[in-house]
PDB file of C-alpha atoms in Angstrom:
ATOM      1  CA  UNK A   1     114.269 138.365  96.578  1.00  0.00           C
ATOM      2  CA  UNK A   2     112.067 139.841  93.359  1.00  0.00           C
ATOM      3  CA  UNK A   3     111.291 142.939  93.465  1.00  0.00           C
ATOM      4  CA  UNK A   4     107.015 143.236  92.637  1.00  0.00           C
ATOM      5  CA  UNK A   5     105.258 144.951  90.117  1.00  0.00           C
ATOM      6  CA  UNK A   6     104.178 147.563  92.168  1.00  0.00           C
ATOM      7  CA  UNK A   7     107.606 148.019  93.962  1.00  0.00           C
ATOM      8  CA  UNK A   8     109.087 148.409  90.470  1.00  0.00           C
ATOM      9  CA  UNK A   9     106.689 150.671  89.263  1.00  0.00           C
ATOM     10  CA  UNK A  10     107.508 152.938  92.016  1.00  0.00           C
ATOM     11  CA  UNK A  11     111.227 152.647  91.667  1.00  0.00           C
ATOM     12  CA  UNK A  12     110.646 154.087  87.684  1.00  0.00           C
ATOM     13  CA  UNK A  13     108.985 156.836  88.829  1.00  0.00           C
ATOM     14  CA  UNK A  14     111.479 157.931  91.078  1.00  0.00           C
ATOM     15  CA  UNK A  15     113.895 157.353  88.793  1.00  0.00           C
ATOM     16  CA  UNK A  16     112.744 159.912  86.363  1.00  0.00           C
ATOM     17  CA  UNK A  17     111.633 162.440  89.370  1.00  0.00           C
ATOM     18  CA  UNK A  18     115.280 161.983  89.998  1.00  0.00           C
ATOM     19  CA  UNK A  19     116.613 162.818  86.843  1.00  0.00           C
ATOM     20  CA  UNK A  20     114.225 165.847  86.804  1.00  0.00           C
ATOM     21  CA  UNK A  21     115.519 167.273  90.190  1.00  0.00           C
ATOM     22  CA  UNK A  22     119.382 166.554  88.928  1.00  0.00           C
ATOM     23  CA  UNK A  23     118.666 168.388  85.770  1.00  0.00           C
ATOM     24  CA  UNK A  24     116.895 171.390  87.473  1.00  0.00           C
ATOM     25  CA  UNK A  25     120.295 171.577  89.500  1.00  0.00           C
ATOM     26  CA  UNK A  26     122.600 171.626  86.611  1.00  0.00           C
ATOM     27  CA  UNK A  27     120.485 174.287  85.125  1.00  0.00           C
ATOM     28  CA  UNK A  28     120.557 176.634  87.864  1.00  0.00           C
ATOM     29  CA  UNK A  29     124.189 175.597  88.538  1.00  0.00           C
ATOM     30  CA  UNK A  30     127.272 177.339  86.664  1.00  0.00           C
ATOM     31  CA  UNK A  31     129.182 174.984  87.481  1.00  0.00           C
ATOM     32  CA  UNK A  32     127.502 171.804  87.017  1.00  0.00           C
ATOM     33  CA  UNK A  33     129.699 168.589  87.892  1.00  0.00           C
ATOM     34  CA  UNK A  34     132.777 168.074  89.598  1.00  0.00           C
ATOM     35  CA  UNK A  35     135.135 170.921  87.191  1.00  0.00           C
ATOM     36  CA  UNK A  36     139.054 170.763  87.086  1.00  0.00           C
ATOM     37  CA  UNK A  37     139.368 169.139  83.600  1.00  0.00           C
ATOM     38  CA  UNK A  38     141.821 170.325  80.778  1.00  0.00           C
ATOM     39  CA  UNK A  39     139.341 169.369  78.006  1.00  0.00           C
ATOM     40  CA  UNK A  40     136.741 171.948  76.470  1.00  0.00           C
ATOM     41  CA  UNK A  41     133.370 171.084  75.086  1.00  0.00           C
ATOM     42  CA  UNK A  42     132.519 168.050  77.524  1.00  0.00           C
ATOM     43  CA  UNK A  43     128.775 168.041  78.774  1.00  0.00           C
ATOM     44  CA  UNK A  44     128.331 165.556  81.667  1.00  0.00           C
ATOM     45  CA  UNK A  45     125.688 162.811  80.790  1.00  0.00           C
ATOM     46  CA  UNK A  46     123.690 161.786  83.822  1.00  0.00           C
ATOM     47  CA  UNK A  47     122.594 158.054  84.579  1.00  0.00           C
ATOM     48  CA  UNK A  48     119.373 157.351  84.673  1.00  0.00           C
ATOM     49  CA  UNK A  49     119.385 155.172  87.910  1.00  0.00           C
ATOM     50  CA  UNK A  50     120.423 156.730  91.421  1.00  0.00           C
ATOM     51  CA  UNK A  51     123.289 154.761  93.310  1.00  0.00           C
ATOM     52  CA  UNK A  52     120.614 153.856  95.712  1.00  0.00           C
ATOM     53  CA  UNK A  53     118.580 152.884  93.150  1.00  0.00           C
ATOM     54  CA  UNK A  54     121.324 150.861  91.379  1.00  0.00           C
ATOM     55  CA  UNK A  55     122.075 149.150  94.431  1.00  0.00           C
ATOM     56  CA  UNK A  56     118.569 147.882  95.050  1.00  0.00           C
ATOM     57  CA  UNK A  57     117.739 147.050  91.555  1.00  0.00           C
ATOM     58  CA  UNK A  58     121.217 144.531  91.242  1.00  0.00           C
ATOM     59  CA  UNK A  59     121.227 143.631  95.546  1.00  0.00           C
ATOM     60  CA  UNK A  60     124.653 145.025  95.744  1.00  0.00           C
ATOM     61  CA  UNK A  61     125.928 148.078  97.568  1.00  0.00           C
ATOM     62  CA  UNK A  62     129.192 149.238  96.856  1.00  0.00           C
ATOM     63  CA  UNK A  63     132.095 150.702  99.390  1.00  0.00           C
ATOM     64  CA  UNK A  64     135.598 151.214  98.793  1.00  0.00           C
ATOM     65  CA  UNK A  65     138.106 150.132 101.177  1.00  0.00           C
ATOM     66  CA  UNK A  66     141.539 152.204 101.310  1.00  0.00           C
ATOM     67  CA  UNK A  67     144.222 150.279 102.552  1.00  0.00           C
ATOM     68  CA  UNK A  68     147.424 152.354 103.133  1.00  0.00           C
ATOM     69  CA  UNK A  69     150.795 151.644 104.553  1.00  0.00           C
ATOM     70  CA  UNK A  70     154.602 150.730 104.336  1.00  0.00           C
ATOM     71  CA  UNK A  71     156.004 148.290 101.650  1.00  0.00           C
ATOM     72  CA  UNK A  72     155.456 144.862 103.300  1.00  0.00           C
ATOM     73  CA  UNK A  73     153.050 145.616 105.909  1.00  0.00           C
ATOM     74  CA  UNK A  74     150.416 143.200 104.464  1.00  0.00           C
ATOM     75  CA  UNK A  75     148.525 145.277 102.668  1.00  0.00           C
ATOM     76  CA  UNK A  76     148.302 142.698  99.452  1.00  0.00           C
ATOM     77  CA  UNK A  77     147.845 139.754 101.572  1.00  0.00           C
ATOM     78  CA  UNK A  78     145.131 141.287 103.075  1.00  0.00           C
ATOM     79  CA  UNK A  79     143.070 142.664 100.004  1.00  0.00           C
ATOM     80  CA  UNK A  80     143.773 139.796  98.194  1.00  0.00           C
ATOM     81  CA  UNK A  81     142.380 137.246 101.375  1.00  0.00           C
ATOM     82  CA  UNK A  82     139.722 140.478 102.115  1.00  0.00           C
ATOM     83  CA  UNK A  83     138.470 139.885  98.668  1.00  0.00           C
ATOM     84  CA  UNK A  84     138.206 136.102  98.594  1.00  0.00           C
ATOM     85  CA  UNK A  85     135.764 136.322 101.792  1.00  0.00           C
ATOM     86  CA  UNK A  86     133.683 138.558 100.458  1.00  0.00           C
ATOM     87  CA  UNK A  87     132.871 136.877  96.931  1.00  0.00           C
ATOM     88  CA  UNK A  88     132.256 134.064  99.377  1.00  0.00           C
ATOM     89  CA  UNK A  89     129.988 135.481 101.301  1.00  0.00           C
ATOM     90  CA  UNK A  90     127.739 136.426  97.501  1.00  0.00           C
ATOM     91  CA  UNK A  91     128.862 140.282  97.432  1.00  0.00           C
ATOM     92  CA  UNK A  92     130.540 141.318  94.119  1.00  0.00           C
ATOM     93  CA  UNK A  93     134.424 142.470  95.208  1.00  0.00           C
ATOM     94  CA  UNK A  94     136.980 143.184  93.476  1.00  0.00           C
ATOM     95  CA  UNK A  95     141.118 144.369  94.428  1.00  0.00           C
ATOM     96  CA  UNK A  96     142.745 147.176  92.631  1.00  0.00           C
ATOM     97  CA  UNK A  97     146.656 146.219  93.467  1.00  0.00           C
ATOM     98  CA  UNK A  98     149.664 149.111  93.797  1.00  0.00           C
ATOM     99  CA  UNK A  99     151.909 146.700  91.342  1.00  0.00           C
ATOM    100  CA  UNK A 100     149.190 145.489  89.025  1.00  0.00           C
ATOM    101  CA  UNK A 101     147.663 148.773  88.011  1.00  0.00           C
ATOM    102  CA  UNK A 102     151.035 149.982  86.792  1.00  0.00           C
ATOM    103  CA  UNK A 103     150.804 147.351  84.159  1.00  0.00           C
ATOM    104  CA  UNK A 104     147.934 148.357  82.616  1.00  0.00           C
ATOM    105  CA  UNK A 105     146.360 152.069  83.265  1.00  0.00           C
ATOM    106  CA  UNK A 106     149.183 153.480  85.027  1.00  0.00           C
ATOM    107  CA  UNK A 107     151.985 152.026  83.248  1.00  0.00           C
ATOM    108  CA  UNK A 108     153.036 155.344  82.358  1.00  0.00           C
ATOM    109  CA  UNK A 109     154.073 156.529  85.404  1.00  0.00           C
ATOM    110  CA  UNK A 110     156.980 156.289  87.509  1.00  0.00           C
ATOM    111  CA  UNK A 111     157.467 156.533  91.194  1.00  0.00           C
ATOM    112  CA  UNK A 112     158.669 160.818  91.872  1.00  0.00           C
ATOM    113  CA  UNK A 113     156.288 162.428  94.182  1.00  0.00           C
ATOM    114  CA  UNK A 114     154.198 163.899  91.034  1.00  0.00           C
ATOM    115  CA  UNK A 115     153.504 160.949  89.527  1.00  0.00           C
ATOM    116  CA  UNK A 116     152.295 159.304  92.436  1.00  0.00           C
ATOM    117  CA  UNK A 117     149.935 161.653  93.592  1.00  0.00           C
ATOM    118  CA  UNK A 118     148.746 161.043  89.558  1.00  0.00           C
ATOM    119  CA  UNK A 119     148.549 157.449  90.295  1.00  0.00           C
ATOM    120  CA  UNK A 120     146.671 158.217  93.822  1.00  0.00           C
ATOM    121  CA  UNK A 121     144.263 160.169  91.846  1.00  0.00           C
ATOM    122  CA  UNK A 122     143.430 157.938  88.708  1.00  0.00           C
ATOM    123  CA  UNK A 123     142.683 154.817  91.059  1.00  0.00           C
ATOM    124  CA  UNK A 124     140.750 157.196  93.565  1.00  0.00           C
ATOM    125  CA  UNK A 125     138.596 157.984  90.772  1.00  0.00           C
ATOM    126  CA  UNK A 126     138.264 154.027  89.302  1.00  0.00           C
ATOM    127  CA  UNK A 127     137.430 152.866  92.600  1.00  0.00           C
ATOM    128  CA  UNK A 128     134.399 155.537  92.800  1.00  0.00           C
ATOM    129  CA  UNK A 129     133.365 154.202  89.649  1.00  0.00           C
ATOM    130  CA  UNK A 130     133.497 150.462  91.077  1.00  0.00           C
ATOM    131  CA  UNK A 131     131.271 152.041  94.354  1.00  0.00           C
ATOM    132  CA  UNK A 132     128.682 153.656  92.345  1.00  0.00           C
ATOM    133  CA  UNK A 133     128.132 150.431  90.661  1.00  0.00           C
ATOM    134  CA  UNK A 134     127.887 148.143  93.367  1.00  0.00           C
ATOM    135  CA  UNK A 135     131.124 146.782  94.130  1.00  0.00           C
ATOM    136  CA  UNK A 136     133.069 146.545  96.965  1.00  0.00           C
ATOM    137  CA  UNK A 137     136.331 147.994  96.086  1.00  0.00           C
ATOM    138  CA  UNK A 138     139.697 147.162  97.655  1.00  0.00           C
ATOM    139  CA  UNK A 139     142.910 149.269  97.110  1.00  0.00           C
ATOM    140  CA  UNK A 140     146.326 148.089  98.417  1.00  0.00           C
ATOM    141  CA  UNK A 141     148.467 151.020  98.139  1.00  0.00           C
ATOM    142  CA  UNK A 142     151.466 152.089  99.600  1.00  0.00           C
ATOM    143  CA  UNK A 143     149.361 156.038  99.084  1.00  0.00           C
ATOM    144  CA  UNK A 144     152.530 157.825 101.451  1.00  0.00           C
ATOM    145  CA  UNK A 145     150.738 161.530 101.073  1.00  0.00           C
ATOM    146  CA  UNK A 146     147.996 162.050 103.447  1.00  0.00           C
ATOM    147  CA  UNK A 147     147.065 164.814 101.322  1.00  0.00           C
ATOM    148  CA  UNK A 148     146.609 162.527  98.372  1.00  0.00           C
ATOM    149  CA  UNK A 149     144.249 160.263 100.297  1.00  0.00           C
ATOM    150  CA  UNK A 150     142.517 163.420 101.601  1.00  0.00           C
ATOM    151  CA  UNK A 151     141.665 164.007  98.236  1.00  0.00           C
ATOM    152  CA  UNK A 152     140.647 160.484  97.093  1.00  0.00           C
ATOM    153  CA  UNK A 153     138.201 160.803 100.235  1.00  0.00           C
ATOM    154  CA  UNK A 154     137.006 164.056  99.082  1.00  0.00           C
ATOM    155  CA  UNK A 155     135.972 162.412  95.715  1.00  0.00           C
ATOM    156  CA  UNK A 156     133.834 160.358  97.504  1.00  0.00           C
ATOM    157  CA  UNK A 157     132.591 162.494 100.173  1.00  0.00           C
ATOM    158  CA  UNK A 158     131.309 164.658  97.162  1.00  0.00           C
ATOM    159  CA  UNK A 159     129.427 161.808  95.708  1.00  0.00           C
ATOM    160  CA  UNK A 160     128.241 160.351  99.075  1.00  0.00           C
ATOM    161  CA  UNK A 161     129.521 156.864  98.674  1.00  0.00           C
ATOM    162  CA  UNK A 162     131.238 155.072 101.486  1.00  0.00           C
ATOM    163  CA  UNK A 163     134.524 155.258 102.069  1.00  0.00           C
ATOM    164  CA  UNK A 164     136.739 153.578 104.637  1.00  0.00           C
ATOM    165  CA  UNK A 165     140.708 154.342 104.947  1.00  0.00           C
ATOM    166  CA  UNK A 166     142.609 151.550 106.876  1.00  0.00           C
ATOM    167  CA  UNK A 167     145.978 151.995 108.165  1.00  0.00           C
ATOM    168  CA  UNK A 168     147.955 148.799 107.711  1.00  0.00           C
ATOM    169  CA  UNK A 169     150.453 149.446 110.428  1.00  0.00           C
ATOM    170  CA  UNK A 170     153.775 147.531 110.925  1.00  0.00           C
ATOM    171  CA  UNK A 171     157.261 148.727 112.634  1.00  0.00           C
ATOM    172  CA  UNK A 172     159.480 149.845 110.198  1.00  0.00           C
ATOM    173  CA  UNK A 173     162.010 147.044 111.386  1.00  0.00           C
ATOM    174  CA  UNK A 174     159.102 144.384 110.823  1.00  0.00           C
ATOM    175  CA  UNK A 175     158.461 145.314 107.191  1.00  0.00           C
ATOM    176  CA  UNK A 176     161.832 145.255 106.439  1.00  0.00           C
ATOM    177  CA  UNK A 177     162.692 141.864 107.858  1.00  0.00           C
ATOM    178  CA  UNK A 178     159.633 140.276 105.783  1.00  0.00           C
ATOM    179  CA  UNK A 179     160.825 142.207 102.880  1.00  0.00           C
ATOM    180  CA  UNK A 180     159.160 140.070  99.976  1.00  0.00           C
ATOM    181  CA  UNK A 181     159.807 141.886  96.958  1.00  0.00           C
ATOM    182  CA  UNK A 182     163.636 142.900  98.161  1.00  0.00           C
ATOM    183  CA  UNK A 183     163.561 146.065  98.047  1.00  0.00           C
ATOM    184  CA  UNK A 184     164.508 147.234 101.460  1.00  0.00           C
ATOM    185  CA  UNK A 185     167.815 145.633 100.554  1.00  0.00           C
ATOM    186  CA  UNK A 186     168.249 147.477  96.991  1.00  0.00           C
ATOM    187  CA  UNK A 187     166.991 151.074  98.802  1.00  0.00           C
ATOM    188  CA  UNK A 188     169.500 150.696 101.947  1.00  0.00           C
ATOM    189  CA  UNK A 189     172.015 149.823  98.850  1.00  0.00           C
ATOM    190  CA  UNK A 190     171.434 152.399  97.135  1.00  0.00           C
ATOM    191  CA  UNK A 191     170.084 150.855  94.002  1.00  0.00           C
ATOM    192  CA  UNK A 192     166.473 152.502  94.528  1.00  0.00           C
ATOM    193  CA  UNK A 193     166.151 156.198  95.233  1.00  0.00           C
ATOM    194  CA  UNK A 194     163.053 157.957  97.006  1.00  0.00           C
ATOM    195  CA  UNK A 195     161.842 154.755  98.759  1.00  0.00           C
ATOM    196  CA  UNK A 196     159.073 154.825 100.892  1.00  0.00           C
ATOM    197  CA  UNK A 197     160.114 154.360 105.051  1.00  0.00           C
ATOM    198  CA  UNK A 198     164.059 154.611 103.833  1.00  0.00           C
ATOM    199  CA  UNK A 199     164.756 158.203 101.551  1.00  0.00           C
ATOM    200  CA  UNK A 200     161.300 159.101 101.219  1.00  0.00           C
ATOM    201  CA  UNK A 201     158.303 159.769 103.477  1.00  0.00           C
ATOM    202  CA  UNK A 202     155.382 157.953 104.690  1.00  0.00           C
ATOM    203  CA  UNK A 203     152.972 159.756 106.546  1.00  0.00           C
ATOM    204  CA  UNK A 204     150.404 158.036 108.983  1.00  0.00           C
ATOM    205  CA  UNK A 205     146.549 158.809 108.746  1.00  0.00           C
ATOM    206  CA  UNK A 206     144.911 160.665 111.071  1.00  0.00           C
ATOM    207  CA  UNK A 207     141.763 159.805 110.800  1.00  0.00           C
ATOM    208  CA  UNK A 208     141.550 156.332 109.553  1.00  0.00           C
ATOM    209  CA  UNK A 209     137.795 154.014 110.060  1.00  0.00           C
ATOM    210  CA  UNK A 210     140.115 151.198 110.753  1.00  0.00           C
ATOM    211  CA  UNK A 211     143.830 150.391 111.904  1.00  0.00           C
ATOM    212  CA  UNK A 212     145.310 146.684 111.638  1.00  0.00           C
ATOM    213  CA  UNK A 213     148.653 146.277 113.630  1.00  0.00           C
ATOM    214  CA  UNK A 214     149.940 143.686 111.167  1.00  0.00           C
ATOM    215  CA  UNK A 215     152.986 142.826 113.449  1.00  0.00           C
ATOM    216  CA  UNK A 216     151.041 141.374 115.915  1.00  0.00           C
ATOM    217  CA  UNK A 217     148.041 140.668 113.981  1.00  0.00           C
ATOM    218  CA  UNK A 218     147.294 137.746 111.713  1.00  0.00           C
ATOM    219  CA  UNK A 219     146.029 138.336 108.194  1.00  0.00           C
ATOM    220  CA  UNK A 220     142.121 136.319 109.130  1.00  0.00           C
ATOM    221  CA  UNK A 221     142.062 138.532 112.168  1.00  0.00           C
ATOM    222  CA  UNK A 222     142.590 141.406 109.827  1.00  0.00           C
ATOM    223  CA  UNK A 223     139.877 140.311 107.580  1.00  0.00           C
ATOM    224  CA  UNK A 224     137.478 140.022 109.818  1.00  0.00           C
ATOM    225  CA  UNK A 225     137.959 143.630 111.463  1.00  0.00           C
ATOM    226  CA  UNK A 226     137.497 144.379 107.517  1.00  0.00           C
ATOM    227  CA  UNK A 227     134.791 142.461 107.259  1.00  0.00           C
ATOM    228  CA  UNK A 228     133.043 143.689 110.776  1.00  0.00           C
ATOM    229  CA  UNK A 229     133.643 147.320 109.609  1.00  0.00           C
ATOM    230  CA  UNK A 230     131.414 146.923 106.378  1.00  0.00           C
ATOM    231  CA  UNK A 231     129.104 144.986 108.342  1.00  0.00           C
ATOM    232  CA  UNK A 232     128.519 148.496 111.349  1.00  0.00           C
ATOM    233  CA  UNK A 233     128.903 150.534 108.672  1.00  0.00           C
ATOM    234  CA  UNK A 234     125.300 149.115 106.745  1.00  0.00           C
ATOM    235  CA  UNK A 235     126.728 146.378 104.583  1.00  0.00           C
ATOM    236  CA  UNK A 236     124.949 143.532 104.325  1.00  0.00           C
ATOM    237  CA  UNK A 237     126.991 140.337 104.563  1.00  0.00           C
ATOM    238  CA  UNK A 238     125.253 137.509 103.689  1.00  0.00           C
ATOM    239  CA  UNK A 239     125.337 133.595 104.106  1.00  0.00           C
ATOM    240  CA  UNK A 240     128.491 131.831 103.112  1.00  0.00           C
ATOM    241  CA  UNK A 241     129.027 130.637  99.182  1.00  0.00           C
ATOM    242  CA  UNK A 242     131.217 127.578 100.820  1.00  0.00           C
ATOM    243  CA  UNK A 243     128.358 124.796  99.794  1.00  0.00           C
ATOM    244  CA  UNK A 244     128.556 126.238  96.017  1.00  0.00           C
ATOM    245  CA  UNK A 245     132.101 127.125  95.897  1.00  0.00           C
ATOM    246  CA  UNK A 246     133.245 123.090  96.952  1.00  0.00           C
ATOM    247  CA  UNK A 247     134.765 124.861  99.509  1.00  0.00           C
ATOM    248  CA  UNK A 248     135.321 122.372 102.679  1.00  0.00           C
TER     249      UNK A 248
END
């Protein structure tokens, strides 16, 4: 719907009463934003627009979903499928992708246990970027720290944007059998070293929003527990986008 004069109006003003109250903090605060950085001389530049006002100005709110498990437990199929539904349902989605990030902004790092908890961290922060702004963030990642994902939670948590992890569960035995990529094969060979499940830990959430027993659960069924999870949690799902997709 459009938004009326008046209701705009009102949304300005708070707007800049906002921005007053956020720089009255930073004043009083020595520490200001979020600290932990290596680089010097960096002043953090505020937005003008609250998330909550962002999301009712553009009609989107944004959430990221954390989906974490073995290698082959679905967790691609899923996001992938998870994502589809929701772009056809009019909310703005989009999937961040273990493999395809490591193309592009994470390219430079390898699998050891540092530079995953580096690769945990960068996406943790993207995705809280893609909340703030509205969009509905999937992550398919294979995450095997819980103290890695504690962290990605905290970064939210700090920020007050919604966060959801769900444990992709399958039976070791299970993901192995599917085994899509073959890698179970090269890590029981020997060929790949510190392989999650086989020579290198995964350990299970303990406090996951949502847990999917892929092994006995098909991927739609998954997607909808997704999709039913937003929808407790205060995220509007709309009508279908079948009609202007040409879906049938």
């Amino acid at each position: 719907c459009v938004m009326s004069a008046r209701s705009a109006i009102k949304l300005c003003r708070g707007v800049f009463q906002n921005r007053t109250n956020f720089l009255r903090r930073m004043s009083s605060s020595p520490q200001g934003p979020p600290g932990g950085h290596k680089a010097e001389n960096i002043v953090w530049s505020d937005s003008l627009l609250s998330t909550k006002e962002r999301s009712i100005l553009i009609g989107s709110k944004g959430a990221t979903i954390w989906l974490t498990g073995l290698s082959g437990s679905g967790k691609s199929t899923i996001g992938a499928l998870l994502e589809k539904r929701l772009i056809e349902y009019g909310l703005l989605a989009y999937r961040l992708d273990g493999d395809n990030v490591r193309f592009g902004l994470n390219k430079d790092l390898g699998f050891s246990e540092e530079d995953r908890k580096e690769n945990i961290r960068r996406i943790g922060e993207v995705s809280k970027l893609f909340t703030d702004c509205g969009i509905i963030t999937i992550c398919s990642f294979i995450s095997p720290y819980r103290s890695d994902r504690d962290d990605v939670r905290k970064i939210f948590e700090r920020d007050e944007l919604p966060f959801f992890e769900v444990y992709v569960r399958v039976p070791l035995e299970v993901a192995e059998s599917r085994d899509p990529k073959g890698l179970y094969k090269k890590a029981r060979s020997g060929k790949i070293k510190g392989f999650t499940g086989i020579d290198a830990p995964y350990e299970e959430p303990e406090h996951a929003e949502l847990v999917l027993e892929t092994g006995s659960e098909t991927p739609d069924a998954c997607v909808g527990k997704c999709m039913n999870m937003l929808s407790e949690a205060g995220i509007n799902i709309p009508v279908r986008m079948d009609s202007v997709l040409g879906a049938p």
